[in-house]
Coordinates of C-alpha atoms and ligand atoms in Angstrom, one line a residue:
M276 CA 100.3 103.4 167.4
K277 CA 97.1 103.1 169.4
N278 CA 95.1 102.8 166.2
L279 CA 97.3 100.0 164.9
I280 CA 97.0 98.1 168.2
D281 CA 93.2 98.6 168.1
K282 CA 93.1 97.3 164.6
L283 CA 95.1 94.2 165.6
Y284 CA 92.9 93.7 168.6
K285 CA 89.8 93.8 166.4
N286 CA 91.0 91.9 163.3
N287 CA 93.8 89.7 164.8
Y288 CA 95.8 90.6 161.8
L289 CA 98.2 93.3 160.6
D290 CA 100.2 93.3 157.4
F291 CA 104.0 93.2 157.2
D292 CA 104.6 97.0 157.1
E293 CA 102.2 97.6 159.9
I294 CA 104.0 95.0 162.2
V295 CA 107.4 96.5 161.3
Y296 CA 106.0 100.0 162.1
I297 CA 104.9 98.8 165.5
L298 CA 108.2 97.1 166.2
N299 CA 110.2 100.2 165.2
H300 CA 108.1 102.8 167.0
I301 CA 106.6 101.2 170.1
E302 CA 107.5 103.1 173.3
N303 CA 106.6 102.7 176.9
Q304 CA 103.0 103.9 176.6
G305 CA 102.4 101.9 173.5
K306 CA 103.8 98.8 175.2
D307 CA 101.4 99.2 178.2
Y308 CA 98.5 99.5 175.8
L309 CA 99.6 96.5 173.8
I310 CA 99.9 94.4 177.0
E311 CA 96.5 95.6 178.1
K312 CA 94.9 94.5 174.8
A313 CA 96.8 91.1 174.9
H314 CA 95.5 90.5 178.4
E315 CA 92.0 91.4 177.4
T316 CA 92.2 89.0 174.5
R317 CA 93.3 86.1 176.7
M318 CA 90.6 86.9 179.2
K319 CA 88.1 86.4 176.4
T320 CA 89.4 83.1 175.3
Y321 CA 91.0 81.3 178.4
G322 CA 90.1 83.6 181.2
N323 CA 92.8 84.0 183.9
K324 CA 93.8 80.3 183.7
V325 CA 97.4 79.2 183.4
Y326 CA 97.9 75.6 182.3
M327 CA 100.6 73.5 183.8
R328 CA 102.7 70.9 181.8
G329 CA 105.2 68.6 183.3
L330 CA 108.4 68.6 181.3
I331 CA 110.6 65.5 181.0
E332 CA 114.0 66.2 179.3
F333 CA 114.9 62.7 178.6
S334 CA 118.1 62.9 176.5
N335 CA 120.7 65.5 175.7
Y336 CA 122.3 63.5 173.0
C337 CA 121.8 65.3 169.7
T338 CA 122.8 64.8 166.1
K339 CA 122.0 68.4 165.1
G340 CA 124.3 71.4 164.9
C341 CA 122.1 74.3 166.0
K342 CA 124.8 76.9 166.5
Y343 CA 123.0 78.6 169.4
C344 CA 122.2 75.5 171.4
G345 CA 124.3 74.2 174.2
I346 CA 123.6 70.5 173.5
N347 CA 124.5 70.7 169.8
S348 CA 126.5 67.7 168.5
F349 CA 129.8 69.7 168.3
N350 CA 129.9 70.6 172.0
K351 CA 132.4 68.2 173.6
N352 CA 132.0 69.8 177.1
V353 CA 128.5 68.4 177.8
E354 CA 128.1 65.3 179.8
R355 CA 125.6 63.4 177.8
Y356 CA 122.7 61.4 179.4
R357 CA 119.7 59.4 178.5
L358 CA 116.8 58.3 180.7
S359 CA 115.8 54.7 180.4
L360 CA 112.2 53.9 179.7
E361 CA 111.7 53.0 183.4
E362 CA 113.1 56.4 184.4
I363 CA 110.8 58.2 182.0
Q364 CA 107.9 56.3 183.5
E365 CA 109.0 57.2 187.0
C366 CA 109.0 60.9 186.0
S367 CA 105.4 60.5 184.7
E368 CA 104.3 58.7 187.9
L369 CA 105.7 61.5 190.0
G370 CA 104.2 64.1 187.8
Y371 CA 100.8 62.4 187.9
S372 CA 100.9 62.3 191.6
L373 CA 101.7 66.0 191.7
G374 CA 98.6 66.6 189.6
Y375 CA 100.0 67.1 186.1
R376 CA 97.8 65.9 183.2
T377 CA 100.1 66.8 180.4
F378 CA 103.6 65.4 180.0
V379 CA 106.0 66.9 177.5
L380 CA 108.8 64.6 176.4
Q381 CA 111.6 66.6 175.1
G382 CA 115.1 65.7 173.9
G383 CA 117.9 66.3 171.5
E384 CA 117.5 64.5 168.2
D385 CA 118.8 61.2 169.5
N386 CA 118.5 58.1 167.3
Y387 CA 119.2 55.8 170.2
Y388 CA 115.4 55.9 170.8
S389 CA 113.9 54.0 167.9
D390 CA 110.4 54.7 166.8
D391 CA 109.3 51.5 168.5
M392 CA 110.8 52.7 171.8
I393 CA 109.0 56.1 171.5
V394 CA 105.8 54.3 170.7
E395 CA 106.3 52.1 173.8
I396 CA 106.8 55.1 176.0
I397 CA 103.7 56.9 174.6
K398 CA 101.5 53.7 174.9
E399 CA 102.6 53.1 178.5
I400 CA 101.7 56.5 179.6
K401 CA 98.5 56.7 177.7
N402 CA 97.4 53.2 178.9
K403 CA 98.2 54.0 182.5
Y404 CA 96.4 57.3 182.6
K405 CA 93.3 58.0 180.7
D406 CA 93.1 61.7 181.4
V407 CA 96.6 62.6 180.3
A408 CA 97.9 64.3 177.2
V409 CA 101.3 63.4 175.8
T410 CA 103.3 66.1 174.0
L411 CA 106.4 65.3 172.1
S412 CA 109.3 67.5 171.3
L413 CA 111.8 65.4 169.5
G414 CA 112.8 67.5 166.5
E415 CA 112.4 66.7 162.9
K416 CA 111.4 63.2 162.0
P417 CA 110.0 61.6 158.8
Y418 CA 106.3 61.8 158.2
E419 CA 105.9 58.1 159.0
S420 CA 107.5 58.4 162.4
Y421 CA 105.2 61.3 163.3
E422 CA 102.3 59.2 162.2
K423 CA 103.4 56.2 164.3
Y424 CA 103.7 58.3 167.4
Y425 CA 100.3 59.9 166.7
N426 CA 98.7 56.5 166.2
A427 CA 100.2 55.3 169.5
G428 CA 98.3 58.1 171.3
A429 CA 100.6 61.2 171.2
D430 CA 98.4 64.3 171.3
R431 CA 100.7 67.2 170.7
Y432 CA 104.0 68.1 169.1
L433 CA 106.3 71.0 169.8
L434 CA 108.7 72.0 167.0
R435 CA 109.7 75.6 167.1
H436 CA 110.4 77.1 163.7
E437 CA 113.1 79.2 165.5
T438 CA 112.9 82.0 162.9
A439 CA 110.7 82.5 159.9
S440 CA 113.6 84.1 158.0
K441 CA 115.1 81.5 155.7
E442 CA 118.3 83.4 155.5
L443 CA 118.7 83.8 159.3
F444 CA 117.6 80.1 159.8
E445 CA 120.4 79.0 157.5
K446 CA 122.9 81.2 159.3
I447 CA 122.3 79.7 162.7
H448 CA 122.0 76.0 161.8
I449 CA 124.5 73.7 160.3
N450 CA 122.8 70.5 159.1
T451 CA 119.2 71.6 159.3
D452 CA 117.1 72.7 156.3
Y453 CA 114.6 75.5 156.6
N454 CA 112.2 74.0 154.2
N455 CA 112.3 70.7 156.0
R456 CA 111.5 72.4 159.3
I457 CA 108.5 74.1 157.8
E458 CA 107.3 71.0 156.0
S459 CA 107.6 69.1 159.3
L460 CA 105.3 71.5 161.0
W461 CA 102.7 71.2 158.2
N462 CA 103.1 67.4 158.3
L463 CA 102.3 67.4 162.0
K464 CA 99.2 69.5 161.4
K465 CA 98.1 67.2 158.6
I466 CA 98.4 64.1 160.8
G467 CA 96.2 65.7 163.5
Y468 CA 98.5 66.8 166.3
Q469 CA 97.9 70.0 168.2
V470 CA 101.1 71.7 167.0
G471 CA 103.4 74.0 168.7
A472 CA 105.6 76.3 166.7
G473 CA 107.7 79.2 168.1
F474 CA 110.8 81.3 167.8
M475 CA 113.6 83.0 169.6
V476 CA 113.8 86.7 170.1
G477 CA 117.2 88.5 169.8
I478 CA 119.0 86.0 167.7
P479 CA 122.3 87.6 166.6
T480 CA 121.6 89.8 163.5
Q481 CA 117.8 89.2 163.7
T482 CA 115.9 92.3 162.4
K483 CA 112.4 93.7 163.1
E484 CA 111.5 92.5 159.6
D485 CA 112.5 88.9 160.6
L486 CA 110.2 89.1 163.6
A487 CA 107.4 90.4 161.5
K488 CA 107.8 87.3 159.3
D489 CA 107.5 85.2 162.5
L490 CA 104.0 86.6 163.2
L491 CA 102.9 86.3 159.6
F492 CA 104.1 82.7 159.4
L493 CA 102.3 81.9 162.7
K494 CA 99.1 83.4 161.3
E495 CA 99.4 81.2 158.2
L496 CA 100.2 78.0 160.1
D497 CA 97.7 78.7 162.9
P498 CA 99.4 76.4 165.4
E499 CA 97.7 75.5 168.7
M500 CA 100.7 76.5 170.7
V501 CA 103.6 79.0 170.3
G502 CA 106.8 78.9 172.4
I503 CA 108.6 82.3 172.4
G504 CA 111.7 82.9 174.4
P505 CA 114.8 85.2 174.3
F506 CA 117.9 83.9 172.7
I507 CA 120.5 83.4 175.5
P508 CA 124.1 82.8 174.7
H509 CA 125.6 79.5 175.8
K510 CA 129.3 79.4 176.9
D511 CA 130.3 76.5 174.6
T512 CA 128.8 77.9 171.4
I513 CA 130.2 80.4 168.8
Y514 CA 127.6 82.9 170.1
K515 CA 129.1 82.9 173.6
N516 CA 130.0 86.5 173.5
Q517 CA 126.9 87.8 171.7
Q518 CA 124.1 89.8 173.3
G519 CA 121.0 87.8 174.2
G520 CA 117.4 88.8 173.6
T521 CA 115.8 91.3 176.0
L522 CA 112.9 90.9 178.3
E523 CA 111.1 93.9 176.7
D524 CA 111.4 92.6 173.2
T525 CA 110.2 89.1 174.2
I526 CA 107.2 90.5 176.1
T527 CA 106.3 92.6 173.0
M528 CA 106.4 89.5 170.8
I529 CA 104.3 87.4 173.2
A530 CA 101.7 90.2 173.4
L531 CA 101.6 90.5 169.6
T532 CA 101.3 86.8 169.2
R533 CA 98.4 86.7 171.6
L534 CA 96.6 89.3 169.4
F535 CA 97.4 87.4 166.2
L536 CA 96.3 84.0 167.7
P537 CA 93.7 84.7 170.4
H538 CA 93.2 80.9 171.0
G539 CA 96.9 80.0 171.2
L540 CA 98.4 78.3 174.2
L541 CA 101.5 80.4 174.9
P542 CA 104.1 79.3 177.5
A543 CA 105.9 81.8 179.7
T544 CA 109.2 80.0 179.0
T545 CA 112.0 79.0 181.3
A546 CA 114.3 81.2 179.1
L547 CA 112.2 84.2 180.0
G548 CA 112.4 83.3 183.7
T549 CA 116.2 83.0 183.2
I550 CA 116.8 86.6 182.0
D551 CA 114.6 88.2 184.6
P552 CA 113.6 86.8 188.0
L553 CA 110.0 87.9 187.3
G554 CA 110.1 87.1 183.5
R555 CA 107.5 84.4 183.6
E556 CA 105.1 86.5 185.6
K557 CA 105.6 89.4 183.1
G558 CA 105.0 87.0 180.2
I559 CA 101.8 85.8 181.8
K560 CA 100.5 89.4 182.2
A561 CA 101.3 90.0 178.5
G562 CA 99.1 87.1 177.4
A563 CA 101.0 83.9 178.1
N564 CA 98.9 81.1 179.6
V565 CA 101.1 78.0 180.0
V566 CA 104.0 77.1 182.3
M567 CA 106.2 74.0 182.0
P568 CA 107.8 73.0 185.3
N569 CA 110.5 70.4 185.2
L570 CA 109.9 66.8 186.1
S571 CA 113.3 65.4 185.1
P572 CA 115.4 63.9 187.8
T573 CA 117.5 66.7 189.5
T574 CA 120.6 64.6 188.8
V575 CA 120.4 65.3 185.0
R576 CA 118.9 68.8 185.0
E577 CA 122.1 70.7 184.8
K578 CA 123.2 68.6 181.8
Y579 CA 120.2 69.7 179.7
S580 CA 121.9 73.0 179.3
L581 CA 120.6 74.8 176.2
Y582 CA 121.8 78.2 177.4
N583 CA 123.7 79.8 180.2
G584 CA 122.1 80.3 183.7
K585 CA 119.0 78.1 183.2
I586 CA 116.9 78.3 186.3
C587 CA 115.4 75.7 188.6
T588 CA 118.1 73.0 188.0
G589 CA 118.2 72.0 191.6
D590 CA 114.5 72.0 192.6
E591 CA 112.6 68.8 193.2
A592 CA 109.5 68.5 191.0
A593 CA 107.2 69.2 194.0
E594 CA 109.1 72.4 194.9
C595 CA 108.9 73.5 191.3
R596 CA 105.1 73.1 191.3
N597 CA 104.8 75.0 194.6
C598 CA 107.1 77.8 193.5
I599 CA 105.4 78.4 190.2
E600 CA 101.9 78.1 191.6
K601 CA 102.6 80.8 194.2
R602 CA 104.0 83.1 191.5
I603 CA 101.0 82.6 189.3
V604 CA 98.4 83.1 192.0
S605 CA 100.2 86.2 193.4
S606 CA 100.1 87.7 189.9
G607 CA 96.3 87.4 190.0
F608 CA 96.0 84.3 187.8
S609 CA 94.8 80.8 188.6
I610 CA 96.4 77.4 188.1
D611 CA 94.7 74.8 185.9
M612 CA 96.1 71.3 186.1
S613 CA 93.8 69.7 183.5
R614 CA 94.9 68.5 180.1
G615 CA 94.3 72.0 178.9
D616 CA 93.7 71.4 175.2
N617 CA 93.5 74.4 172.7
I618 CA 89.9 75.4 172.8
K619 CA 89.6 76.0 169.1
W620 CA 91.1 72.6 168.4
R621 CA 88.6 71.0 170.8
Q622 CA 85.7 72.6 169.1
N623 CA 86.9 71.4 165.7
N624 CA 87.7 67.9 166.9
D625 CA 84.9 66.9 169.3
Ligands
SAH955 N1 115.4 68.9 169.7 C1 114.1 69.5 170.0 C2 114.0 70.3 171.2 C3 114.9 71.5 171.2 S1 115.2 72.3 172.7 C4 113.7 70.3 168.7 O1 114.5 70.3 167.8 O2 112.6 70.8 168.7 C5 113.8 73.4 172.8 C6 114.1 74.9 172.3 O3 115.1 75.5 173.1 C7 114.6 75.1 170.9 O4 113.5 74.9 170.0 C8 115.1 76.5 170.9 O5 114.2 77.4 170.5 C9 115.4 76.7 172.4 N2 116.9 77.0 172.6 C10 117.9 76.3 172.3 N3 119.1 76.9 172.5 C11 118.7 78.1 173.0 C12 119.4 79.3 173.5 N4 120.8 79.3 173.4 N5 118.7 80.4 173.9 C13 117.4 80.3 174.0 N6 116.6 79.3 173.5 C14 117.3 78.2 173.1

């Protein structure tokens, strides 16, 4: 085990069988060693910095049928909401005054917001603040739409691949095509975005082999960011009685991802903080280096319910910042409020 982890630390690569071996055999001691190596790797690339992003969840309307997701189009129990362009600007103003220099606009796949509207939102933020990065997370769109947003000034795009197993992907989605998802990620790269892929850990029936595929897919795509979180059942979905992903498995996957992609920006996700009160701190210690506190108005927070028990739904944005900052600092890391671009991407694009 130690030899394999050393090999991964040195080469930032292992083959499929080696990854599966690690996932099947790693025990406590091996996990500690893996986390130590992941931590060392992040110290070499980003040091002890943790980057902050302000998240604006602007719509929970969605046309998609992702079976695990609480805001999927079949769920009649969600109260749907949309933020107006003015409300979105207010969130960004509040965020800017709190020191945030990246805004993540996330929503369901909601056709109410035309490309022109999205372009207007991006332009307004980018014109107002010269030192801000705009990250979009709007799901799958045609190439031309991605291109319009990029030309309007969007810097980054988050689109998790969810799982790199085509078979599992097709099992957990209704009207979403695996090939289109993967093609969308390549399109985003081609256009010039800093791209965020990512996956869930502990999806019903997901195997170690499936998780090995995730790591190999990431190595091939080489995204600038990778969001990894545990699957958490949502009460209004068909997976409501299924087991969720565990803290341990998610931490292992974060640490492995850090070793595969030393320059990646890896969030300690809200989902990780939901399954364990110290989940995000543990994620950071295992190589994660981004947190995304919520800037959405507290009145809509509970409605953006992707999974059960989502944390921080009642905190004002300022409280969120203070709370997460204290947690990070007391874990021995430091807060970085700058744009926080991926350093490898910066080197290649300056
Ligand atoms: N519509 C956008 C944003 C999706 S929400 C898109 O398609 O990219 C952001 C992420 O939440 C998803 O990519 C998914 O990985 C995660 N998510 C959704 N439901 C979840 C659940 N039940 N448990 C854990 N994560 C979930």
